[in-house]
């Protein structure tokens, strides 16, 4: 009976959420023929289907169908139209979720642009089918009705589905908040989006539609996909509410309400199309950092300098002719150009020999040249120049010579230096991000990812050197009671204190990491079970002897690695020993017996703890 009741909880929640989203959308703003600007119910159902097992889809669809039918009847539609619209709505969500699951694109927020394109394409396809079905039951069939339905449902899927999926997957992973973010920071960022959107759509005097985009981009850089989906959804809600009050920049459009509503939908789609890819591409930051040097080189090749001067050297008379721009580059007044030797002397003393050699090579071999060098202006200012030219074979009325162009690239050189500095800073930031990604933010010790990598390496070293290795898994006793009695802040302090006390008892080669809420693991390289037990006992005593309030104890399970054993089986044996310590009354250690036999693939054939 309990399972059957529990099985109805999520479909009921889906139906209520579907109905609430539908009623809210219709209450905020109504377009022509009762179609809302955004239909979030479609996104609610798509996300619900993707988050549940395939076996639960029928009851989820039934719950949503009932909610849709009630909402349509409440709107005043006829029974026939309500049934038709319900069929269109439910079929749309089913098709979208089915296509995403079938193409393994149910998580379209990775760093691959193809996944985003697939999500958008499948949402568009399902909205197309829904709009076509709805048009068959519409009292007033028209292309405007079809397009309005299509864009409204497409917006609902694009805006709501990513937000619910992001939160749902975070809950399943046990981490609701984005990494390195707090509830206060998230609330503050979304409050900023609300404030700017409210300001933008509370007036109809100025076209300020660009302002929400700025705040959404800020939310994207801070919160990633959550910022993109949540920010655009907030703008959609605020702008929809503004429609009912005949407010907002779209009111400046000289058109009927339906056209304004379609414009707003296009605007929201533009926000989504601009923000979500940025959020996803931030995940590929490291790859972009690695490409920055190549991009800089290509940028330098493509960039041109506006002020370009030309010059010519007469090889017969050694006379030089300059265009006015050459005089400007040299910082000289427009007058007679200097002689050849004086022109060479205008270059920096360290560059004069190099420039002269380049020109002499071009003259001797009748070929082109190019070089970068420094010139010193009469005022002492140093400018960087780039010169390129070719040998001029001459004609009957023009003697042999060298013809070239010269560009002042001082700004470009400074820009290149800044780009190099930026690349170095970006590389440093990437290194810092790697460190943060491997550190538990509460305690400052290694997190699960770093401990897993360390344990795998330690097993490989022990395997190759025929060495020893042990681990200990420890858990704070009665931690839930501490949270309930003293609060979560005190619980966090207890976790930090245990981490500190444990770290002080370890050897320099040992690694302590936090792998769960109040659960830790210690890796003891080059240590058998006896040594591991001694160190783990020191840790237990240190935690027990702490005089901080509230006082706590720990239970510990120790396991020694057996040759050929995998990290998963080693952790599992240590975890079994931990639960044996819990059953023994807590605040004790238990050692897992070695497995009798390890299969070729690392599985334990016989194991006792």
Coordinates of C-alpha atoms in Angstrom, one line a residue:
X1 CA 0.0 0.0 0.0
X2 CA 2.8 2.3 0.9
X3 CA 4.5 1.8 -2.4
X4 CA 1.3 2.5 -4.4
X5 CA 0.8 5.7 -2.5
X6 CA 4.4 6.8 -3.1
X7 CA 4.0 6.0 -6.8
X8 CA 1.2 8.5 -7.0
X9 CA 3.1 11.3 -5.4
X10 CA 5.2 12.3 -8.3
X11 CA 2.5 12.1 -11.0
X12 CA 0.3 14.2 -8.7
X13 CA 3.0 16.7 -8.2
X14 CA 3.5 16.8 -12.0
X15 CA -0.2 17.4 -12.6
X16 CA -0.4 20.2 -10.0
X17 CA 2.8 21.8 -11.3
X18 CA 1.4 21.6 -14.9
X19 CA -1.9 23.1 -13.9
X20 CA -0.3 25.9 -11.8
X21 CA 2.1 26.8 -14.6
X22 CA -0.8 26.8 -17.1
X23 CA -3.1 29.0 -14.9
X24 CA -0.2 31.4 -14.1
X25 CA 0.8 31.8 -17.7
X26 CA -2.8 32.5 -18.8
X27 CA -3.3 34.9 -15.9
X28 CA -0.1 36.8 -16.5
X29 CA -0.8 37.5 -20.2
X30 CA -3.3 36.3 -22.8
X31 CA -2.7 36.5 -26.5
X32 CA -5.1 36.1 -29.3
X33 CA -7.5 33.1 -28.8
X34 CA -6.4 32.7 -25.2
X35 CA -2.8 31.7 -26.0
X36 CA -0.3 32.8 -23.4
X37 CA 3.0 34.4 -24.3
X38 CA 4.9 31.5 -22.7
X39 CA 3.5 28.0 -22.0
X40 CA 5.7 26.7 -19.2
X41 CA 3.5 23.6 -18.7
X42 CA 5.2 21.9 -21.7
X43 CA 8.6 22.4 -20.2
X44 CA 7.3 21.1 -16.8
X45 CA 6.1 17.8 -18.4
X46 CA 9.2 17.3 -20.6
X47 CA 11.4 17.7 -17.6
X48 CA 9.2 15.4 -15.5
X49 CA 9.4 12.7 -18.1
X50 CA 13.2 13.0 -18.4
X51 CA 13.6 12.8 -14.7
X52 CA 11.5 9.7 -14.1
X53 CA 11.8 6.1 -15.3
X54 CA 10.3 5.1 -18.6
X55 CA 7.8 2.8 -16.9
X56 CA 6.3 5.9 -15.1
X57 CA 5.6 7.8 -18.2
X58 CA 2.0 6.7 -18.8
X59 CA 0.8 7.9 -15.3
X60 CA 2.8 11.1 -15.7
X61 CA 1.1 11.8 -19.0
X62 CA -2.3 11.0 -17.6
X63 CA -1.8 13.4 -14.7
X64 CA -0.7 16.2 -17.1
X65 CA -3.6 15.5 -19.4
X66 CA -6.1 15.9 -16.6
X67 CA -4.4 19.1 -15.5
X68 CA -4.5 20.4 -19.1
X69 CA -8.1 19.5 -19.6
X70 CA -9.1 21.3 -16.4
X71 CA -7.1 24.4 -17.3
X72 CA -8.6 24.6 -20.8
X73 CA -12.2 24.1 -19.5
X74 CA -11.5 26.7 -16.9
X75 CA -10.5 29.1 -19.7
X76 CA -13.9 28.7 -21.2
X77 CA -13.0 26.5 -24.2
X78 CA -15.6 24.0 -25.4
X79 CA -15.2 20.3 -24.4
X80 CA -14.1 19.4 -27.9
X81 CA -11.5 22.2 -28.1
X82 CA -10.3 21.4 -24.6
X83 CA -9.8 17.7 -25.5
X84 CA -8.0 18.7 -28.7
X85 CA -5.7 21.2 -27.0
X86 CA -5.0 18.6 -24.3
X87 CA -4.0 16.0 -26.9
X88 CA -1.7 18.6 -28.6
X89 CA -0.1 19.6 -25.3
X90 CA 0.5 16.0 -24.0
X91 CA 1.7 14.7 -27.4
X92 CA 4.1 17.6 -27.7
X93 CA 5.9 16.8 -24.4
X94 CA 5.9 13.1 -25.1
X95 CA 7.4 13.5 -28.5
X96 CA 10.1 15.9 -27.2
X97 CA 11.1 13.7 -24.3
X98 CA 11.0 10.5 -26.5
X99 CA 13.2 12.1 -29.1
X100 CA 15.7 13.4 -26.5
X101 CA 15.9 9.9 -24.9
X102 CA 16.2 8.1 -28.2
X103 CA 19.1 10.3 -29.4
X104 CA 20.8 10.3 -26.0
X105 CA 20.4 14.0 -25.8
X106 CA 18.4 14.2 -22.6
X107 CA 21.3 16.2 -21.1
X108 CA 21.8 18.9 -23.8
X109 CA 24.0 21.2 -21.6
X110 CA 27.4 19.7 -22.1
X111 CA 30.2 21.6 -23.8
X112 CA 29.2 20.3 -27.3
X113 CA 27.3 22.6 -29.5
X114 CA 25.7 19.7 -31.3
X115 CA 23.8 18.8 -28.1
X116 CA 22.3 22.3 -27.8
X117 CA 21.3 22.2 -31.5
X118 CA 19.7 18.8 -31.0
X119 CA 17.7 20.0 -28.0
X120 CA 16.5 23.1 -29.9
X121 CA 15.6 21.0 -33.0
X122 CA 13.7 18.4 -31.1
X123 CA 11.8 21.1 -29.1
X124 CA 11.0 22.8 -32.4
X125 CA 9.8 19.6 -34.0
X126 CA 7.5 18.6 -31.1
X127 CA 6.1 22.2 -31.0
X128 CA 5.4 22.0 -34.7
X129 CA 3.4 18.8 -34.2
X130 CA 1.6 20.3 -31.3
X131 CA 0.7 23.5 -33.1
X132 CA -0.6 21.5 -36.1
X133 CA -2.8 19.3 -33.9
X134 CA -4.1 22.3 -32.0
X135 CA -5.0 24.1 -35.2
X136 CA -7.4 21.2 -36.1
X137 CA -9.5 22.0 -33.0
X138 CA -9.1 25.7 -32.9
X139 CA -12.4 27.7 -33.3
X140 CA -10.7 30.2 -35.5
X141 CA -8.0 28.5 -37.6
X142 CA -5.4 30.8 -39.0
X143 CA -1.6 31.0 -39.6
X144 CA -1.4 33.5 -36.8
X145 CA -3.0 31.0 -34.3
X146 CA -0.6 28.2 -35.5
X147 CA 2.5 30.3 -35.2
X148 CA 1.5 31.8 -31.8
X149 CA 0.9 28.3 -30.4
X150 CA 4.2 27.1 -31.9
X151 CA 6.3 29.9 -30.5
X152 CA 4.5 29.8 -27.1
X153 CA 5.1 26.1 -26.5
X154 CA 8.6 26.3 -27.9
X155 CA 9.5 29.0 -25.4
X156 CA 8.0 26.9 -22.6
X157 CA 10.2 23.9 -23.4
X158 CA 13.3 25.9 -24.0
X159 CA 13.0 28.1 -20.8
X160 CA 11.5 25.7 -18.3
X161 CA 13.0 22.3 -19.2
X162 CA 16.7 23.3 -18.7
X163 CA 15.9 24.9 -15.3
X164 CA 14.0 22.0 -13.9
X165 CA 16.5 19.4 -15.3
X166 CA 19.4 21.4 -13.8
X167 CA 17.8 21.4 -10.4
X168 CA 16.7 17.8 -10.7
X169 CA 20.1 16.4 -11.7
X170 CA 21.7 18.5 -8.9
X171 CA 19.3 16.9 -6.3
X172 CA 20.1 13.5 -7.6
X173 CA 23.8 14.2 -7.3
X174 CA 23.3 15.5 -3.8
X175 CA 24.5 18.9 -4.7
X176 CA 21.7 21.4 -5.3
X177 CA 23.8 24.5 -5.6
X178 CA 26.2 25.2 -8.5
X179 CA 29.8 24.7 -7.5
X180 CA 31.3 27.5 -5.5
X181 CA 27.9 29.3 -5.2
X182 CA 25.8 29.9 -2.1
X183 CA 22.0 30.5 -1.9
X184 CA 22.7 34.1 -1.1
X185 CA 24.8 34.6 -4.2
X186 CA 22.2 32.9 -6.4
X187 CA 19.3 34.9 -4.8
X188 CA 21.3 38.1 -5.2
X189 CA 22.0 37.5 -8.9
X190 CA 18.4 36.6 -9.7
X191 CA 17.2 39.6 -7.6
X192 CA 19.3 41.8 -9.9
X193 CA 17.7 40.2 -13.0
X194 CA 14.3 40.8 -11.5
X195 CA 15.1 44.4 -10.7
X196 CA 16.4 45.2 -14.1
X197 CA 13.6 43.4 -15.9
X198 CA 11.0 45.2 -13.7
X199 CA 12.6 48.5 -14.5
X200 CA 12.8 47.7 -18.3
X201 CA 9.2 46.6 -18.6
X202 CA 7.6 49.0 -16.1
X203 CA 7.9 51.8 -18.6
X204 CA 7.1 52.3 -22.3
X205 CA 9.0 55.4 -23.0
X206 CA 12.4 54.1 -23.9
X207 CA 13.4 50.9 -25.8
X208 CA 15.6 49.4 -23.0
X209 CA 15.3 45.7 -24.1
X210 CA 19.1 45.4 -24.1
X211 CA 19.3 45.9 -20.3
X212 CA 18.0 42.4 -19.3
X213 CA 20.5 40.8 -21.6
X214 CA 23.3 42.4 -19.7
X215 CA 22.1 41.0 -16.4
X216 CA 21.4 37.6 -17.9
X217 CA 24.9 37.4 -19.2
X218 CA 26.2 38.3 -15.7
X219 CA 24.1 35.5 -14.3
X220 CA 25.4 33.1 -16.9
X221 CA 29.0 33.9 -16.0
X222 CA 28.2 33.4 -12.3
X223 CA 25.7 30.5 -12.4
X224 CA 26.2 28.8 -15.7
X225 CA 23.2 27.0 -17.2
X226 CA 21.1 27.7 -14.1
X227 CA 21.7 31.5 -14.6
X228 CA 20.8 31.3 -18.3
X229 CA 17.6 29.3 -17.9
X230 CA 16.5 31.1 -14.7
X231 CA 17.4 34.5 -15.9
X232 CA 15.4 34.2 -19.2
X233 CA 12.5 32.7 -17.3
X234 CA 12.4 35.6 -14.9
X235 CA 12.4 38.1 -17.9
X236 CA 9.6 36.0 -19.4
X237 CA 7.5 36.2 -16.3
X238 CA 8.1 40.0 -15.7
X239 CA 7.5 40.8 -19.4
X240 CA 4.3 38.7 -19.4
X241 CA 3.0 40.5 -16.4
X242 CA 3.8 43.8 -18.0
X243 CA 1.6 42.9 -21.0
X244 CA -1.5 42.7 -18.8
X245 CA -0.7 46.3 -17.6
X246 CA -0.1 47.4 -21.2
X247 CA 3.5 48.3 -20.2
X248 CA 6.9 47.6 -21.5
X249 CA 9.1 48.7 -24.5
X250 CA 7.1 46.4 -26.8
X251 CA 4.2 48.9 -26.4
X252 CA 6.3 51.3 -28.5
X253 CA 5.5 49.1 -31.5
X254 CA 2.8 50.4 -33.7
X255 CA 0.9 47.1 -34.1
X256 CA -1.9 45.0 -32.7
X257 CA -1.5 43.1 -29.4
X258 CA -0.9 39.8 -31.2
X259 CA 2.0 41.3 -33.1
X260 CA 3.5 42.7 -29.9
X261 CA 3.1 39.3 -28.2
X262 CA 4.9 37.7 -31.1
X263 CA 7.7 40.3 -30.9
X264 CA 8.1 39.5 -27.2
X265 CA 8.3 35.8 -27.9
X266 CA 11.0 36.5 -30.5
X267 CA 12.8 38.7 -28.0
X268 CA 12.7 35.9 -25.4
X269 CA 13.9 33.3 -27.9
X270 CA 16.8 35.7 -28.8
X271 CA 17.7 36.0 -25.1
X272 CA 17.7 32.2 -24.7
X273 CA 19.6 31.6 -27.9
X274 CA 22.3 34.1 -26.8
X275 CA 22.6 33.1 -23.1
X276 CA 22.4 29.2 -23.1
X277 CA 25.3 28.6 -25.6
X278 CA 27.4 31.0 -23.6
X279 CA 26.7 29.1 -20.4
X280 CA 27.5 25.8 -22.1
X281 CA 30.7 27.1 -23.7
X282 CA 32.0 28.3 -20.4
X283 CA 32.5 24.6 -19.6
X284 CA 35.0 24.5 -22.5
X285 CA 37.1 27.3 -21.2
X286 CA 40.2 25.3 -20.8
X287 CA 40.1 24.2 -24.4
X288 CA 39.7 27.9 -25.5
X289 CA 42.6 29.0 -23.3
X290 CA 44.8 26.4 -25.1
X291 CA 43.8 27.9 -28.4
X292 CA 44.3 31.5 -27.5
X293 CA 47.9 31.7 -28.7
X294 CA 46.9 30.5 -32.1
X295 CA 44.0 32.9 -32.3
X296 CA 46.3 35.7 -31.4
X297 CA 48.7 34.8 -34.3
X298 CA 45.8 34.7 -36.8
X299 CA 44.4 37.9 -35.5
X300 CA 47.7 39.6 -36.0
X301 CA 47.9 38.4 -39.6
X302 CA 44.3 39.6 -40.3
X303 CA 44.7 43.0 -38.6
X304 CA 45.5 46.0 -40.8
X305 CA 46.9 49.3 -39.9
X306 CA 45.0 52.3 -41.2
X307 CA 47.9 54.7 -41.7
X308 CA 50.3 53.2 -44.3
X309 CA 53.0 55.2 -46.0
X310 CA 55.0 54.3 -49.1
X311 CA 58.6 55.0 -50.1
X312 CA 61.0 54.3 -53.0
X313 CA 64.8 54.1 -53.1
X314 CA 66.5 55.0 -56.4
X315 CA 69.4 52.6 -56.6
X316 CA 71.2 54.8 -59.1
X317 CA 71.2 58.1 -57.2
X318 CA 70.4 56.7 -53.7
X319 CA 67.6 59.2 -53.5
X320 CA 64.6 58.4 -51.4
X321 CA 61.0 59.5 -51.9
X322 CA 58.5 59.4 -49.0
X323 CA 54.8 59.8 -49.0
X324 CA 53.3 62.2 -46.4
X325 CA 52.4 59.3 -44.1
X326 CA 56.0 58.2 -43.9
X327 CA 57.0 61.7 -42.5
X328 CA 54.2 61.3 -39.9
X329 CA 55.4 57.9 -38.9
X330 CA 59.0 59.3 -38.4
X331 CA 57.7 62.3 -36.5
X332 CA 59.1 64.7 -39.1
X333 CA 57.5 67.6 -40.9
X334 CA 56.5 67.2 -44.5
X335 CA 59.8 68.3 -46.2
X336 CA 62.5 66.8 -48.3
X337 CA 63.2 63.2 -47.2
X338 CA 66.6 62.4 -45.8
X339 CA 69.4 60.7 -47.6
X340 CA 69.6 56.9 -47.6
X341 CA 72.3 56.8 -44.8
X342 CA 70.2 59.3 -42.7
X343 CA 67.1 57.2 -43.2
X344 CA 69.0 54.1 -41.9
X345 CA 70.2 56.2 -39.0
X346 CA 66.6 56.9 -38.0
X347 CA 66.3 53.2 -36.9
X348 CA 67.2 52.2 -33.4
X349 CA 70.9 51.5 -33.1
X350 CA 70.3 47.9 -32.3
X351 CA 68.2 47.5 -35.4
X352 CA 70.2 49.4 -38.0
X353 CA 72.5 46.5 -39.0
X354 CA 69.5 44.2 -39.3
X355 CA 67.5 46.6 -41.5
X356 CA 70.5 47.4 -43.7
X357 CA 71.2 43.6 -44.2
X358 CA 67.6 43.0 -45.3
X359 CA 67.6 45.8 -47.9
X360 CA 71.1 44.8 -49.2
X361 CA 69.8 41.2 -49.6
X362 CA 66.8 42.4 -51.6
X363 CA 69.0 44.5 -53.8
X364 CA 71.6 41.9 -54.4
X365 CA 69.1 39.1 -55.2
X366 CA 66.4 41.2 -56.8
X367 CA 63.7 39.9 -54.4
X368 CA 61.2 41.1 -51.9
X369 CA 61.7 41.8 -48.2
X370 CA 59.9 42.4 -45.0
X371 CA 61.0 43.3 -41.5
X372 CA 59.9 44.7 -38.2
X373 CA 62.1 47.2 -36.4
X374 CA 62.2 50.3 -34.2
X375 CA 62.7 53.9 -35.3
X376 CA 63.7 56.7 -33.0
X377 CA 61.9 60.0 -33.6
X378 CA 63.7 63.3 -33.3
X379 CA 61.9 63.9 -30.0
X380 CA 63.4 60.6 -28.7
X381 CA 60.2 58.6 -28.8
X382 CA 60.5 55.0 -30.0
X383 CA 58.0 53.6 -32.5
X384 CA 57.7 50.1 -33.9
X385 CA 57.3 49.8 -37.6
X386 CA 56.6 47.0 -40.1
X387 CA 58.0 47.4 -43.6
X388 CA 57.4 45.2 -46.6
X389 CA 58.5 45.8 -50.2
X390 CA 59.9 44.4 -53.4
X391 CA 62.7 45.0 -55.9
X392 CA 61.6 47.4 -58.6
X393 CA 63.1 46.4 -62.0
X394 CA 62.5 49.9 -63.5
X395 CA 61.4 51.0 -66.9
X396 CA 62.7 53.2 -69.6
X397 CA 61.7 56.3 -67.7
X398 CA 62.2 54.9 -64.2
X399 CA 65.6 53.6 -62.8
X400 CA 66.1 50.4 -60.7
X401 CA 65.0 50.8 -57.1
X402 CA 63.3 49.4 -54.0
X403 CA 59.7 50.1 -53.4
X404 CA 58.1 49.5 -50.0
X405 CA 55.3 50.3 -47.6
X406 CA 55.8 51.1 -43.9
X407 CA 53.3 50.8 -41.1
X408 CA 53.4 52.2 -37.5
X409 CA 52.5 49.1 -35.4
X410 CA 53.4 50.5 -32.0
X411 CA 49.8 50.0 -30.8
X412 CA 49.7 46.5 -32.3
X413 CA 53.0 45.6 -30.5
X414 CA 51.6 46.9 -27.2
X415 CA 48.4 45.0 -27.8
X416 CA 50.4 41.8 -28.5
X417 CA 52.2 42.3 -25.2
X418 CA 48.9 42.7 -23.4
X419 CA 47.5 39.6 -25.1
X420 CA 50.5 37.6 -23.9
X421 CA 50.0 38.9 -20.4
X422 CA 46.3 38.0 -20.7
X423 CA 47.2 34.5 -21.9
X424 CA 49.5 34.0 -19.0
X425 CA 46.8 35.2 -16.6
X426 CA 44.3 32.9 -18.2
X427 CA 46.6 30.0 -17.9
X428 CA 47.1 30.8 -14.2
X429 CA 43.3 31.1 -13.7
X430 CA 42.9 27.7 -15.4
X431 CA 45.5 26.2 -13.0
X432 CA 43.7 27.8 -10.0
X433 CA 40.4 26.4 -11.3
X434 CA 42.0 22.9 -11.4
X435 CA 43.1 23.2 -7.8
X436 CA 39.6 24.4 -6.7
X437 CA 38.0 21.5 -8.6
X438 CA 40.0 19.0 -6.5
X439 CA 39.5 20.6 -3.1
X440 CA 36.6 20.2 -0.7
X441 CA 35.3 23.7 -0.2
X442 CA 34.2 23.3 3.4
X443 CA 37.3 21.6 4.9
X444 CA 40.0 22.5 2.5
X445 CA 41.1 18.9 2.2
X446 CA 40.9 16.7 -0.9
X447 CA 37.5 16.0 -2.4
X448 CA 36.2 12.7 -3.7
X449 CA 37.6 13.3 -7.2
X450 CA 41.1 14.0 -6.0
X451 CA 41.1 11.1 -3.5
X452 CA 39.9 8.7 -6.2
X453 CA 42.7 9.7 -8.5
X454 CA 45.2 9.4 -5.7
X455 CA 43.9 5.9 -4.7
X456 CA 44.1 4.7 -8.3
X457 CA 47.7 5.8 -8.6
X458 CA 48.6 4.3 -5.2
X459 CA 47.1 1.0 -6.3
X460 CA 49.1 1.1 -9.6
X461 CA 52.3 1.8 -7.7
X462 CA 51.7 -1.0 -5.3
X463 CA 50.9 -3.3 -8.1
X464 CA 54.1 -2.5 -10.0
X465 CA 56.4 -2.5 -7.0
X466 CA 54.7 -5.4 -5.2
X467 CA 54.2 -3.0 -2.3
X468 CA 51.5 -2.6 0.4
X469 CA 48.6 -0.2 0.6
X470 CA 45.7 0.3 3.1
X471 CA 42.8 2.7 3.4
X472 CA 40.5 3.7 6.2
X473 CA 36.9 5.0 5.9
X474 CA 35.7 6.9 8.9
X475 CA 32.3 8.4 9.7
X476 CA 31.2 10.9 12.4
X477 CA 29.0 9.1 15.0
X478 CA 25.4 10.4 15.4
X479 CA 26.1 13.3 13.1
X480 CA 22.4 13.8 12.2
X481 CA 21.6 14.3 15.9
X482 CA 24.2 17.0 16.1
X483 CA 22.7 18.8 13.1
X484 CA 19.2 18.5 14.6
X485 CA 20.3 19.7 18.0
X486 CA 22.9 22.4 17.2
X487 CA 22.1 23.3 13.6
X488 CA 23.8 22.8 10.3
X489 CA 26.4 25.5 11.0
X490 CA 27.6 23.7 14.1
X491 CA 27.6 20.5 12.0
X492 CA 29.9 22.1 9.4
X493 CA 32.2 23.2 12.2
X494 CA 32.3 19.6 13.5
X495 CA 33.2 18.3 10.1
X496 CA 36.0 20.9 9.8
X497 CA 37.3 20.1 13.3
X498 CA 37.4 16.3 12.5
X499 CA 39.3 17.0 9.3
X500 CA 41.8 19.1 11.2
X501 CA 42.3 16.6 14.0
X502 CA 42.7 13.7 11.5
X503 CA 45.2 15.6 9.3
X504 CA 47.5 16.2 12.3
X505 CA 47.9 12.5 12.9
X506 CA 48.8 11.4 9.4
X507 CA 52.2 10.7 7.8
X508 CA 53.4 13.0 5.1
X509 CA 52.6 10.5 2.3
X510 CA 49.0 9.8 3.6
X511 CA 46.0 11.5 2.0
X512 CA 42.8 12.5 3.8
X513 CA 39.8 13.3 1.7
X514 CA 36.1 14.0 2.3
X515 CA 33.9 11.7 0.2
X516 CA 30.5 12.5 1.6
X517 CA 28.6 14.6 4.1
X518 CA 30.3 13.4 7.3
X519 CA 32.3 10.6 5.7
X520 CA 36.1 10.7 5.1
X521 CA 38.7 8.3 3.6
X522 CA 42.4 8.1 4.4
X523 CA 44.8 6.5 1.9
X524 CA 47.9 4.9 3.4
X525 CA 50.5 4.3 0.7
X526 CA 53.2 1.7 1.6
X527 CA 51.4 0.7 4.7
X528 CA 50.0 -2.7 5.8
X529 CA 46.9 -3.2 7.9
X530 CA 48.9 -3.0 11.2
X531 CA 50.3 0.4 10.4
X532 CA 47.0 1.7 9.1
X533 CA 45.2 0.5 12.3
X534 CA 47.8 2.3 14.4
X535 CA 47.4 5.6 12.5
X536 CA 43.6 5.3 12.4
X537 CA 43.6 4.7 16.2
X538 CA 45.6 7.9 16.7
X539 CA 43.0 9.7 14.6
X540 CA 40.1 8.2 16.6
X541 CA 41.7 9.2 19.9
X542 CA 42.5 12.7 18.7
X543 CA 38.9 13.3 17.6
X544 CA 37.6 11.8 20.9
X545 CA 40.0 14.0 22.9
X546 CA 39.0 17.2 21.3
X547 CA 37.6 19.6 23.9
X548 CA 35.4 21.5 21.5
X549 CA 31.6 21.5 22.0
X550 CA 29.8 19.5 20.8
X551 CA 32.2 16.6 21.4
X552 CA 32.1 13.8 18.8
X553 CA 33.5 10.4 18.1
X554 CA 34.2 8.5 14.9
X555 CA 33.8 4.9 13.7
X556 CA 36.4 3.6 11.3
X557 CA 36.7 0.7 8.9
X558 CA 40.2 -0.3 7.7
X559 CA 41.1 -2.5 4.7
X560 CA 44.4 -3.6 3.3
X561 CA 44.7 -3.8 -0.5
X562 CA 45.1 -7.3 -2.0
X563 CA 47.1 -7.7 -5.1
X564 CA 44.8 -7.5 -8.2
X565 CA 42.0 -5.8 -6.2
X566 CA 40.3 -2.7 -7.7
X567 CA 39.7 0.5 -5.8
X568 CA 35.9 -0.1 -5.8
X569 CA 36.2 -3.4 -4.0
X570 CA 38.8 -2.0 -1.6
X571 CA 36.5 0.9 -0.7
X572 CA 33.6 -1.5 -0.4
X573 CA 35.5 -3.7 2.1
X574 CA 36.5 -0.7 4.1
X575 CA 33.0 0.5 4.1
X576 CA 31.7 -2.9 5.3
X577 CA 34.2 -2.8 8.1
X578 CA 33.0 0.7 9.0
X579 CA 29.4 -0.6 9.4
X580 CA 30.8 -3.4 11.5
X581 CA 32.3 -0.7 13.8
X582 CA 28.9 1.1 13.9
X583 CA 27.2 -2.2 14.9
X584 CA 29.8 -2.7 17.6
X585 CA 28.8 0.4 19.4
X586 CA 30.6 3.2 17.5
X587 CA 33.9 5.0 18.4
X588 CA 35.8 1.8 17.5
X589 CA 37.9 0.5 14.6
X590 CA 37.2 -2.7 12.6
X591 CA 39.5 -4.3 10.2
X592 CA 38.3 -6.0 7.0
X593 CA 39.7 -9.4 6.4
X594 CA 41.7 -9.9 3.2
X595 CA 39.7 -11.5 0.3
X596 CA 40.5 -15.1 -0.2
X597 CA 40.6 -14.9 -4.0
X598 CA 40.5 -12.1 -6.6
X599 CA 39.2 -12.8 -10.0
X600 CA 41.0 -11.7 -13.2
X601 CA 38.8 -8.6 -13.5
X602 CA 39.4 -7.4 -10.0
X603 CA 36.1 -8.8 -8.4
X604 CA 36.2 -10.4 -5.1
X605 CA 35.3 -14.1 -5.3
X606 CA 35.3 -14.7 -1.5
X607 CA 35.4 -12.0 1.1
X608 CA 34.9 -11.8 4.9
X609 CA 34.9 -8.7 7.1

